[in-house]
Short mmCIF file of C-alpha atoms in Angstrom, two decimals:
data_model
loop_
_atom_site.label_atom_id
_atom_site.label_comp_id
_atom_site.label_asym_id
_atom_site.label_seq_id
_atom_site.Cartn_x
_atom_site.Cartn_y
_atom_site.Cartn_z
CA MET A 11 -18.93 41.41 -7.66
CA THR A 12 -17.28 38.27 -9.03
CA THR A 13 -14.57 36.15 -7.49
CA THR A 14 -11.87 34.30 -9.36
CA PRO A 15 -12.23 30.54 -8.89
CA PRO A 16 -9.21 28.82 -7.37
CA PRO A 17 -6.83 27.14 -9.83
CA ARG A 18 -7.50 23.48 -10.53
CA ALA A 19 -4.89 20.82 -9.89
CA THR A 20 -2.63 19.78 -12.74
CA ALA A 21 -1.60 16.32 -13.91
CA ARG A 22 1.61 16.82 -11.91
CA ASP A 23 -0.41 17.43 -8.76
CA TRP A 24 -2.37 14.21 -9.24
CA LEU A 25 0.87 12.33 -9.86
CA GLY A 26 2.20 13.81 -6.64
CA MET A 27 -0.99 12.65 -4.96
CA THR A 28 -0.22 9.02 -5.85
CA VAL A 29 3.23 9.41 -4.31
CA LEU A 30 1.79 10.88 -1.11
CA VAL A 31 -0.81 8.15 -0.67
CA LEU A 32 1.80 5.38 -0.40
CA PRO A 33 3.55 6.57 2.80
CA ALA A 34 0.15 7.27 4.40
CA LEU A 35 -0.85 3.69 3.61
CA LEU A 36 2.37 2.27 5.06
CA ALA A 37 2.21 4.44 8.19
CA SER A 38 -1.22 3.01 9.05
CA MET A 39 -0.33 -0.53 7.93
CA ASP A 40 2.47 -0.67 10.47
CA LEU A 41 -0.12 -0.28 13.23
CA SER A 42 -1.53 -3.73 12.43
CA VAL A 43 1.04 -5.64 10.40
CA LEU A 44 2.49 -7.29 13.52
CA PHE A 45 -0.83 -8.89 14.49
CA ILE A 46 -0.05 -11.76 12.12
CA ALA A 47 3.74 -11.80 12.62
CA SER A 48 3.57 -11.85 16.42
CA PRO A 49 3.86 -15.66 16.85
CA TRP A 50 6.96 -15.81 14.61
CA ILE A 51 8.62 -12.94 16.46
CA SER A 52 7.86 -14.55 19.82
CA ALA A 53 9.33 -17.86 18.68
CA GLU A 54 12.58 -16.35 17.34
CA LEU A 55 13.30 -13.47 19.73
CA ALA A 56 11.66 -14.94 22.86
CA PRO A 57 10.61 -11.59 24.35
CA THR A 58 9.28 -11.37 27.88
CA ALA A 59 5.60 -10.52 28.32
CA SER A 60 6.51 -6.91 28.99
CA GLN A 61 8.83 -6.73 25.98
CA HIS A 62 6.19 -8.27 23.73
CA LEU A 63 3.75 -5.58 24.84
CA TRP A 64 6.24 -2.84 24.02
CA VAL A 65 6.99 -4.35 20.61
CA MET A 66 3.29 -4.14 19.76
CA ASP A 67 2.54 -0.76 21.37
CA ILE A 68 5.59 1.49 21.09
CA TYR A 69 4.91 2.39 17.45
CA GLY A 70 1.45 3.72 18.23
CA PHE A 71 2.71 5.41 21.41
CA MET A 72 5.41 7.33 19.55
CA MET A 73 3.20 8.18 16.61
CA ALA A 74 0.34 9.51 18.75
CA GLY A 75 2.68 11.48 21.02
CA LEU A 76 4.61 13.18 18.21
CA LEU A 77 1.92 13.93 15.62
CA ILE A 78 1.10 17.44 16.88
CA THR A 79 4.76 18.31 17.29
CA MET A 80 5.74 17.05 13.85
CA GLY A 81 2.80 18.80 12.21
CA SER A 82 3.99 22.07 13.71
CA VAL A 83 7.59 21.36 12.68
CA GLY A 84 6.45 20.78 9.10
CA ASP A 85 4.61 24.11 9.06
CA ARG A 86 7.90 25.77 9.96
CA ILE A 87 10.70 23.95 8.11
CA GLY A 88 8.64 22.86 5.10
CA ARG A 89 6.26 19.94 4.78
CA ARG A 90 8.06 18.31 1.88
CA ARG A 91 11.37 18.54 3.74
CA LEU A 92 9.83 16.95 6.83
CA LEU A 93 8.30 14.24 4.62
CA MET A 94 11.74 13.34 3.26
CA VAL A 95 13.29 13.32 6.72
CA GLY A 96 10.51 11.02 7.81
CA ALA A 97 11.09 8.76 4.79
CA VAL A 98 14.74 8.32 5.78
CA ALA A 99 13.79 7.58 9.40
CA PHE A 100 11.02 5.18 8.39
CA GLY A 101 13.20 3.30 5.89
CA THR A 102 16.15 3.05 8.29
CA ALA A 103 13.94 1.84 11.11
CA SER A 104 12.37 -0.76 8.80
CA VAL A 105 15.77 -2.26 8.01
CA LEU A 106 16.73 -2.18 11.69
CA ALA A 107 13.48 -3.91 12.68
CA ALA A 108 13.80 -6.58 9.97
CA SER A 109 17.32 -7.48 11.10
CA ALA A 110 16.67 -7.33 14.85
CA SER A 111 18.24 -10.23 16.73
CA ASP A 112 16.75 -9.44 20.14
CA ALA A 113 13.63 -7.87 21.58
CA GLU A 114 15.39 -4.70 22.75
CA THR A 115 16.56 -3.87 19.22
CA LEU A 116 13.10 -4.50 17.81
CA ILE A 117 11.54 -2.20 20.41
CA ALA A 118 14.02 0.56 19.54
CA ALA A 119 13.34 0.09 15.83
CA ARG A 120 9.59 0.25 16.36
CA ALA A 121 10.04 3.49 18.33
CA LEU A 122 12.00 4.97 15.41
CA LEU A 123 9.26 3.76 13.07
CA GLY A 124 6.76 5.67 15.19
CA LEU A 125 8.87 8.81 14.84
CA GLY A 126 8.92 8.34 11.07
CA GLY A 127 5.18 7.65 10.96
CA ALA A 128 4.50 10.83 12.94
CA THR A 129 6.27 12.85 10.23
CA LEU A 130 4.81 11.02 7.22
CA ALA A 131 1.08 11.19 8.02
CA PRO A 132 0.62 14.94 8.74
CA SER A 133 3.13 15.89 6.02
CA THR A 134 1.25 14.03 3.31
CA LEU A 135 -2.15 15.38 4.29
CA SER A 136 -1.00 18.99 4.70
CA LEU A 137 0.80 18.87 1.32
CA ILE A 138 -2.44 17.70 -0.27
CA ARG A 139 -4.17 20.70 1.36
CA GLY A 140 -1.80 23.03 -0.49
CA MET A 141 -1.80 21.16 -3.83
CA PHE A 142 -5.57 21.04 -4.30
CA LEU A 143 -7.17 24.47 -3.98
CA ASP A 144 -10.37 23.65 -5.85
CA GLU A 145 -12.95 22.46 -3.31
CA ASP A 146 -14.22 19.47 -5.30
CA GLN A 147 -10.74 18.29 -6.26
CA ARG A 148 -9.46 18.70 -2.71
CA ARG A 149 -12.39 16.71 -1.33
CA THR A 150 -11.64 13.91 -3.79
CA ALA A 151 -7.93 13.97 -2.94
CA VAL A 152 -8.63 13.96 0.79
CA GLY A 153 -11.03 11.09 0.23
CA ILE A 154 -8.36 9.04 -1.53
CA TRP A 155 -5.87 9.79 1.25
CA THR A 156 -8.48 8.91 3.90
CA GLY A 157 -9.24 5.62 2.18
CA ALA A 158 -5.55 4.74 2.11
CA PHE A 159 -4.90 5.75 5.71
CA THR A 160 -7.95 4.04 7.19
CA GLY A 161 -7.71 1.07 4.82
CA GLY A 162 -4.08 0.49 5.73
CA ILE A 163 -5.04 -0.88 9.12
CA ALA A 164 -7.10 -3.61 7.42
CA VAL A 165 -4.49 -4.15 4.69
CA GLY A 166 -1.68 -4.69 7.23
CA PRO A 167 -2.68 -8.20 8.33
CA ILE A 168 -3.41 -9.18 4.70
CA VAL A 169 0.05 -8.16 3.52
CA GLY A 170 1.64 -9.62 6.64
CA GLY A 171 -0.15 -12.94 6.18
CA PHE A 172 0.96 -13.21 2.54
CA LEU A 173 4.59 -12.38 3.30
CA LEU A 174 4.77 -14.83 6.20
CA GLU A 175 3.56 -17.61 3.92
CA HIS A 176 6.75 -17.19 1.85
CA PHE A 177 9.40 -15.18 3.72
CA HIS A 178 11.03 -14.45 7.08
CA TRP A 179 9.03 -12.32 9.54
CA GLY A 180 11.37 -9.40 8.86
CA SER A 181 9.82 -9.07 5.40
CA VAL A 182 6.80 -7.31 6.94
CA PHE A 183 9.15 -4.39 7.60
CA LEU A 184 11.35 -4.59 4.50
CA ILE A 185 8.34 -3.95 2.26
CA ASN A 186 8.52 -0.33 3.47
CA VAL A 187 12.00 0.30 2.08
CA PRO A 188 11.35 0.48 -1.70
CA VAL A 189 8.40 2.79 -1.13
CA MET A 190 10.56 5.13 0.94
CA VAL A 191 13.26 5.10 -1.75
CA LEU A 192 10.62 5.97 -4.37
CA LEU A 193 9.39 8.79 -2.17
CA LEU A 194 12.90 10.24 -1.74
CA ILE A 195 13.43 10.20 -5.51
CA ALA A 196 10.02 11.44 -6.63
CA ALA A 197 9.09 14.02 -3.97
CA PRO A 198 11.70 16.68 -4.92
CA ILE A 199 10.70 16.37 -8.58
CA ILE A 200 6.90 16.43 -8.56
CA ILE A 201 5.86 17.84 -5.17
CA SER A 202 6.26 21.55 -4.42
CA GLU A 203 7.41 22.71 -1.01
CA SER A 204 4.95 24.48 1.29
CA ARG A 205 5.26 26.03 4.74
CA ASP A 206 3.90 28.73 6.99
CA PRO A 207 5.30 32.02 5.56
CA GLU A 208 5.52 33.57 9.04
CA PRO A 209 6.01 30.65 11.41
CA GLY A 210 7.68 32.32 14.34
CA PRO A 211 9.96 30.40 16.73
CA PHE A 212 9.22 26.76 17.51
CA ASP A 213 7.24 26.29 20.73
CA LEU A 214 9.47 23.78 22.54
CA LEU A 215 7.50 23.98 25.80
CA GLY A 216 4.28 23.36 23.88
CA ALA A 217 5.83 20.32 22.19
CA LEU A 218 6.90 18.87 25.54
CA LEU A 219 3.47 19.51 27.04
CA SER A 220 1.75 17.80 24.10
CA LEU A 221 3.91 14.72 24.63
CA ALA A 222 3.24 14.82 28.37
CA ALA A 223 -0.50 14.98 27.65
CA VAL A 224 -0.87 12.35 24.92
CA LEU A 225 1.53 9.62 26.08
CA PRO A 226 0.09 9.13 29.61
CA VAL A 227 -3.45 9.05 28.20
CA ILE A 228 -2.52 6.43 25.61
CA TYR A 229 -0.62 4.43 28.23
CA GLY A 230 -3.50 4.63 30.71
CA VAL A 231 -6.00 3.52 28.10
CA LYS A 232 -3.82 0.57 27.10
CA LYS A 233 -3.43 -0.53 30.73
CA VAL A 234 -7.17 -0.32 31.30
CA ALA A 235 -7.64 -2.53 28.25
CA GLU A 236 -5.19 -5.11 29.62
CA SER A 237 -6.11 -5.33 33.28
CA GLY A 238 -9.00 -2.98 34.00
CA ALA A 239 -8.90 0.24 36.00
CA THR A 240 -6.02 0.26 38.48
CA TRP A 241 -4.38 3.01 40.49
CA GLY A 242 -1.57 3.14 37.95
CA SER A 243 -3.81 3.42 34.89
CA VAL A 244 -6.09 5.99 36.51
CA ALA A 245 -3.07 8.03 37.64
CA ALA A 246 -1.70 7.99 34.08
CA LEU A 247 -5.02 9.25 32.72
CA VAL A 248 -5.23 12.01 35.34
CA ILE A 249 -1.64 13.10 34.64
CA GLY A 250 -2.35 13.21 30.92
CA ILE A 251 -5.49 15.31 31.44
CA VAL A 252 -3.61 17.75 33.68
CA PHE A 253 -0.87 18.20 31.10
CA ALA A 254 -3.51 18.57 28.38
CA GLY A 255 -4.94 21.48 30.33
CA ALA A 256 -1.46 22.98 30.65
CA PHE A 257 -0.94 22.50 26.90
CA VAL A 258 -4.17 24.35 26.10
CA LEU A 259 -3.22 27.18 28.48
CA ARG A 260 0.20 27.41 26.84
CA GLN A 261 -1.32 27.58 23.37
CA ARG A 262 -3.69 30.35 24.46
CA THR A 263 -0.90 32.50 25.87
CA ALA A 264 2.10 31.76 23.61
CA ALA A 265 3.07 34.38 21.05
CA HIS A 266 3.62 31.69 18.40
CA PRO A 267 1.57 28.65 19.43
CA MET A 268 1.81 25.25 17.76
CA ILE A 269 -1.96 25.22 17.23
CA ASP A 270 -4.54 27.95 17.60
CA VAL A 271 -6.99 26.59 20.17
CA ARG A 272 -9.52 29.16 18.98
CA LEU A 273 -10.17 26.71 16.16
CA PHE A 274 -12.04 24.53 18.63
CA ALA A 275 -14.60 27.32 19.04
CA ARG A 276 -15.59 26.67 15.43
CA PRO A 277 -18.30 23.99 15.30
CA ALA A 278 -17.01 22.67 11.96
CA PHE A 279 -13.57 22.05 13.43
CA SER A 280 -14.43 20.74 16.90
CA GLY A 281 -17.38 18.71 15.62
CA SER A 282 -15.21 17.09 12.95
CA ILE A 283 -12.44 16.23 15.42
CA VAL A 284 -14.92 14.60 17.80
CA ALA A 285 -16.74 12.73 15.00
CA ASN A 286 -13.42 11.45 13.70
CA ALA A 287 -12.39 10.18 17.14
CA ILE A 288 -15.74 8.48 17.72
CA VAL A 289 -15.86 6.68 14.39
CA VAL A 290 -12.34 5.34 14.93
CA PHE A 291 -13.25 4.47 18.53
CA ALA A 292 -16.02 2.20 17.32
CA THR A 293 -14.24 0.62 14.35
CA ALA A 294 -10.87 0.00 16.02
CA GLY A 295 -12.49 -1.64 19.02
CA ILE A 296 -14.71 -3.94 16.99
CA GLY A 297 -12.01 -4.68 14.39
CA LEU A 298 -9.71 -6.53 16.78
CA LEU A 299 -12.67 -8.47 18.18
CA ALA A 300 -13.87 -9.40 14.68
CA VAL A 301 -10.50 -10.78 13.56
CA THR A 302 -10.24 -12.81 16.77
CA PHE A 303 -13.81 -14.10 16.26
CA MET A 304 -12.99 -15.29 12.75
CA GLN A 305 -9.78 -17.05 13.81
CA THR A 306 -11.11 -18.71 16.96
CA VAL A 307 -14.89 -19.17 16.84
CA LEU A 308 -15.09 -19.62 13.06
CA GLY A 309 -11.72 -21.44 12.89
CA LEU A 310 -10.20 -19.53 9.97
CA ALA A 311 -6.45 -19.52 9.41
CA PRO A 312 -4.76 -16.11 9.83
CA LEU A 313 -4.30 -15.49 6.10
CA ALA A 314 -7.85 -16.65 5.32
CA ALA A 315 -9.25 -14.35 8.00
CA ALA A 316 -7.20 -11.47 6.61
CA LEU A 317 -8.41 -12.12 3.06
CA TRP A 318 -12.01 -12.18 4.23
CA MET A 319 -11.42 -8.62 5.43
CA LEU A 320 -10.88 -7.39 1.87
CA PRO A 321 -14.57 -6.51 1.34
CA THR A 322 -14.35 -4.24 4.38
CA VAL A 323 -11.56 -2.31 2.65
CA GLY A 324 -13.79 -2.09 -0.41
CA GLY A 325 -16.62 -0.77 1.74
CA SER A 326 -14.35 1.97 3.05
CA PHE A 327 -13.34 3.09 -0.45
CA LEU A 328 -16.95 2.98 -1.63
CA GLY A 329 -17.88 5.27 1.26
CA VAL A 330 -15.08 7.64 0.26
CA ALA A 331 -16.35 7.74 -3.33
CA ILE A 332 -19.96 8.33 -2.29
CA ALA A 333 -19.01 11.14 0.08
CA SER A 334 -16.79 12.82 -2.51
CA VAL A 335 -19.64 12.92 -5.05
CA LEU A 336 -22.49 13.85 -2.72
CA ALA A 337 -20.51 16.54 -0.87
CA ARG A 338 -20.86 18.84 -3.90
CA THR A 339 -24.58 19.31 -3.25
CA ILE A 340 -25.36 17.94 0.21
CA ARG A 341 -24.41 19.67 3.44
CA PRO A 342 -21.66 18.12 5.60
CA ALA A 343 -24.05 17.75 8.55
CA THR A 344 -26.29 15.49 6.48
CA LEU A 345 -23.45 13.38 5.09
CA VAL A 346 -21.65 12.95 8.42
CA THR A 347 -24.90 12.06 10.14
CA LEU A 348 -25.74 9.58 7.37
CA GLY A 349 -22.26 8.03 7.52
CA LEU A 350 -22.45 7.58 11.28
CA LEU A 351 -25.93 6.07 11.04
CA ILE A 352 -24.83 3.62 8.35
CA SER A 353 -21.95 2.55 10.58
CA ALA A 354 -24.36 2.18 13.49
CA VAL A 355 -26.55 -0.10 11.36
CA GLY A 356 -23.48 -2.18 10.50
CA PHE A 357 -22.69 -2.54 14.19
CA ALA A 358 -26.27 -3.49 14.98
CA VAL A 359 -26.16 -6.27 12.38
CA VAL A 360 -22.79 -7.47 13.71
CA SER A 361 -24.47 -7.93 17.10
CA LEU A 362 -26.80 -10.51 15.51
CA VAL A 363 -23.94 -12.87 14.59
CA THR A 364 -23.91 -16.16 16.53
CA SER A 365 -21.22 -18.78 17.12
CA ALA A 366 -22.96 -20.94 14.48
CA SER A 367 -22.97 -18.17 11.84
CA SER A 368 -20.91 -18.34 8.67
CA VAL A 369 -18.34 -15.68 7.92
CA GLY A 370 -20.41 -14.11 5.11
CA PRO A 371 -23.02 -12.30 7.23
CA LEU A 372 -20.31 -10.94 9.51
CA ILE A 373 -18.31 -9.53 6.60
CA ALA A 374 -21.43 -8.07 5.00
CA ALA A 375 -22.26 -6.26 8.23
CA TYR A 376 -18.64 -5.17 8.67
CA ALA A 377 -18.48 -3.83 5.10
CA THR A 378 -21.64 -1.79 5.80
CA LEU A 379 -19.89 -0.43 8.87
CA THR A 380 -16.76 0.57 6.94
CA LEU A 381 -18.86 2.18 4.19
CA GLY A 382 -20.20 4.58 6.80
CA VAL A 383 -16.70 5.09 8.17
CA GLY A 384 -15.41 6.01 4.71
CA MET A 385 -18.17 8.58 4.26
CA THR A 386 -17.67 10.11 7.69
CA ALA A 387 -13.87 10.22 7.65
CA THR A 388 -13.75 11.84 4.21
CA ILE A 389 -16.05 14.71 5.17
CA VAL A 390 -14.65 15.40 8.64
CA THR A 391 -11.02 15.30 7.46
CA SER A 392 -11.84 17.76 4.70
CA LEU A 393 -13.62 20.01 7.20
CA VAL A 394 -10.64 19.99 9.57
CA LEU A 395 -8.31 21.04 6.76
CA THR A 396 -10.54 23.73 5.28
CA THR A 397 -11.50 25.24 8.63
CA ALA A 398 -7.89 25.74 9.69
CA PRO A 399 -5.90 28.49 7.95
CA PRO A 400 -3.64 27.15 5.15
CA GLU A 401 -0.43 28.09 6.96
CA ARG A 402 -1.42 25.80 9.85
CA ALA A 403 -2.34 22.82 7.65
CA GLY A 404 0.34 20.61 9.23
CA ALA A 405 -0.84 21.21 12.78
CA ALA A 406 -4.49 20.75 11.75
CA SER A 407 -3.67 17.48 9.99
CA ALA A 408 -1.82 16.28 13.07
CA LEU A 409 -4.80 17.08 15.28
CA ALA A 410 -7.09 15.01 13.05
CA GLU A 411 -4.72 12.04 13.18
CA THR A 412 -4.13 12.41 16.93
CA SER A 413 -7.89 12.21 17.44
CA SER A 414 -7.82 9.00 15.40
CA GLU A 415 -5.06 7.51 17.55
CA LEU A 416 -6.82 8.44 20.78
CA GLY A 417 -10.15 7.20 19.48
CA GLY A 418 -8.60 3.90 18.43
CA ALA A 419 -6.92 3.37 21.78
CA LEU A 420 -10.12 4.16 23.64
CA GLY A 421 -12.11 1.86 21.36
CA ILE A 422 -9.83 -1.10 21.94
CA ALA A 423 -9.82 -0.37 25.65
CA VAL A 424 -13.54 0.13 26.21
CA LEU A 425 -15.01 -2.34 23.72
CA GLY A 426 -12.24 -4.87 24.30
CA THR A 427 -12.62 -4.67 28.07
CA LEU A 428 -16.41 -4.95 27.81
CA ALA A 429 -16.19 -8.04 25.61
CA GLY A 430 -13.46 -9.60 27.78
CA THR A 431 -15.36 -9.02 30.99
CA SER A 432 -18.52 -10.50 29.51
CA TYR A 433 -16.54 -13.55 28.37
CA ARG A 434 -14.91 -14.15 31.75
CA ASN A 435 -18.16 -13.72 33.64
CA ALA A 436 -19.98 -16.19 31.39
CA MET A 437 -17.21 -18.77 31.68
CA ALA A 438 -17.03 -18.44 35.46
CA ALA A 439 -20.81 -18.64 35.91
CA ALA A 440 -21.12 -22.22 34.65
CA PRO A 441 -17.84 -24.22 34.79
CA VAL A 442 -17.70 -27.27 32.54
CA PRO A 443 -17.85 -30.44 34.66
CA GLY A 444 -14.48 -32.15 34.83
CA ALA A 445 -12.50 -29.27 33.36
CA GLY A 446 -10.99 -28.26 36.70
CA GLU A 447 -7.88 -26.07 36.41
CA ALA A 448 -8.06 -26.21 32.62
CA GLY A 449 -11.48 -24.57 32.81
CA MET A 450 -10.01 -21.76 34.88
CA LYS A 451 -7.31 -21.16 32.26
CA ALA A 452 -9.93 -21.24 29.50
CA ALA A 453 -11.91 -18.57 31.35
CA ASP A 454 -9.08 -16.05 30.90
CA THR A 455 -9.28 -15.48 27.11
CA ILE A 456 -10.76 -17.19 24.07
CA GLY A 457 -7.24 -17.94 22.85
CA ALA A 458 -6.44 -19.69 26.11
CA ALA A 459 -9.63 -21.73 25.76
CA VAL A 460 -8.66 -22.95 22.28
CA SER A 461 -5.11 -23.90 23.30
CA THR A 462 -6.27 -25.52 26.54
CA ALA A 463 -8.91 -27.62 24.79
CA GLN A 464 -6.24 -29.19 22.59
CA GLU A 465 -4.77 -30.88 25.68
CA LEU A 466 -8.06 -32.21 27.09
CA PRO A 467 -10.04 -35.37 26.35
CA ARG A 468 -12.65 -34.88 23.66
CA ALA A 469 -15.54 -35.39 26.11
CA ILE A 470 -14.39 -32.31 28.04
CA ALA A 471 -12.82 -30.29 25.22
CA GLU A 472 -15.96 -30.12 23.08
CA PRO A 473 -18.33 -28.67 25.72
CA LEU A 474 -15.57 -26.34 26.91
CA LEU A 475 -15.09 -24.95 23.40
CA ARG A 476 -18.84 -24.60 22.84
CA GLN A 477 -19.12 -22.66 26.06
CA ALA A 478 -16.10 -20.50 25.19
CA PHE A 479 -17.35 -19.78 21.67
CA ASP A 480 -20.81 -18.82 22.92
CA ALA A 481 -19.34 -16.65 25.69
CA TYR A 482 -16.99 -14.85 23.29
CA THR A 483 -19.77 -14.34 20.75
CA ASP A 484 -22.01 -12.82 23.43
CA GLY A 485 -19.22 -10.43 24.46
CA PHE A 486 -18.57 -9.57 20.82
CA ALA A 487 -22.28 -8.81 20.31
CA LEU A 488 -22.39 -6.68 23.47
CA ALA A 489 -19.46 -4.59 22.23
CA ALA A 490 -21.19 -4.18 18.86
CA ILE A 491 -24.37 -2.95 20.56
CA LEU A 492 -22.38 -0.37 22.52
CA GLY A 493 -20.62 0.70 19.32
CA ALA A 494 -23.98 1.14 17.57
CA ALA A 495 -25.29 3.22 20.47
CA VAL A 496 -22.21 5.47 20.56
CA LEU A 497 -22.39 6.06 16.81
CA GLY A 498 -26.12 6.77 16.96
CA ILE A 499 -25.57 9.41 19.63
CA ALA A 500 -22.63 10.82 17.64
CA ALA A 501 -24.87 11.08 14.57
CA ILE A 502 -27.31 13.28 16.48
CA GLY A 503 -24.47 15.43 17.83
CA ALA A 504 -22.88 15.82 14.39
CA GLY A 505 -26.19 16.87 12.87
CA ILE A 506 -26.52 19.62 15.47
CA THR A 507 -22.87 20.75 15.52
CA LEU A 508 -22.37 20.90 11.76
CA ARG A 509 -25.79 22.19 10.77
CA GLY A 510 -24.47 25.66 9.88
CA VAL A 511 -21.71 24.46 7.53
CA ALA A 512 -22.49 24.93 3.83
CA SER A 513 -21.90 22.20 1.25
CA GLU A 514 -19.57 24.10 -1.05
CA GLN A 515 -17.22 25.83 1.34
CA VAL A 516 -16.05 26.22 4.88
CA PRO A 517 -14.86 29.62 6.11
CA GLU A 518 -11.08 29.73 6.28
CA THR A 519 -10.54 33.13 7.88
CA TYR A 520 -10.83 34.25 11.45
CA GLU A 521 -13.33 36.74 12.59
#
């Protein structure tokens, strides 16, 4: 008995692929583009500490909370239609953010950006799932999308740094507008619509429960990262977990659920979701620490630090390319395990960096890390899409991206808190003679140490900075060691969980 091979993608499909990659890139760029613009925004809009926090966080909050809902909406109303709605929302919010004259307006605009981002990311990935039916071509397309989505976080500060050298801070948002206009023009012409042929009614209760589960967890993780475990942060985490349980129960009993939780019984699906969350956990947590290390300990200007990150983007794309080629003959378990181990090696080498190191060894280690990330993310994203039935591609895509958001938040919280605690303990253990109150301020953060030292006599400032740089480097290394350990354990788990998945195909039907 012979089977007809699936049709291969046409030139039009590949052209549509280039259009779909751009909004995925922008959606992830907007997670990090404000890292560089933050001082300019603070100077012009003078937000309170609480408002500044919301400006930075509300985009990720909204995006993480709405991804599952928007993926399900796209399955029902059409993924291309949802993509175009998201393009309008994203472009409008970008203009609103760029022209904001107060912190409240900017917060509202960033929330609308998060709504737009939550529609763009799952729509683009689920449309790719329907456009590329050939396994090899789909894996390549998913790899390109993965490289753009993961690389966008590193590209954000680079683009932001360049724009701020020449234009007003609002330009970091206005760059989104022409891409959204291009998307609105091109999508109806070259991208075919796709949806679930029998979607059933929208599960409003499920959507509300997903929001009630994700948002408190993200909030709790963020608060732990800022001030450690408190009653408020722990309560938020518990509430989120309770609602997550209610969401799962709802999905098991609803006639037309948003997602089929039976998918998690499939090792290929659940293993890929967990591997995706863990690899983002490690890289997001160490990424923020690495940029801070380059700007403070190594003394690089923001744009210079951002440009030094370019090789890490290249490492990610190289990993994508390697995975796309090797996946034709090598089992996913082997490739995911290899990718996680390569990332673990990168982390281990990062832990060897000292305060006297040059930037080169750090970037080499970081590029090794991102190479492994590119390999891992490409394979696990492809597995998530091919394990889920085609009519649920939007919800499956949203689950993959939600795991990324949760993994990133946890990574920043855990690794950031570990490094920060190590820094504060080291600074408090041996106060610099004569520093007094300034030494106490410097013990809060590495940034406070740098700014405080500028106001002190040289005889005190120099030993204070040496102590601060050594303390921060030790905390940075400790976080890298933990990241390496987590990835090493994840590599073992992935090898076991995915061992039964063949290299050429993943079952797409239910038993």
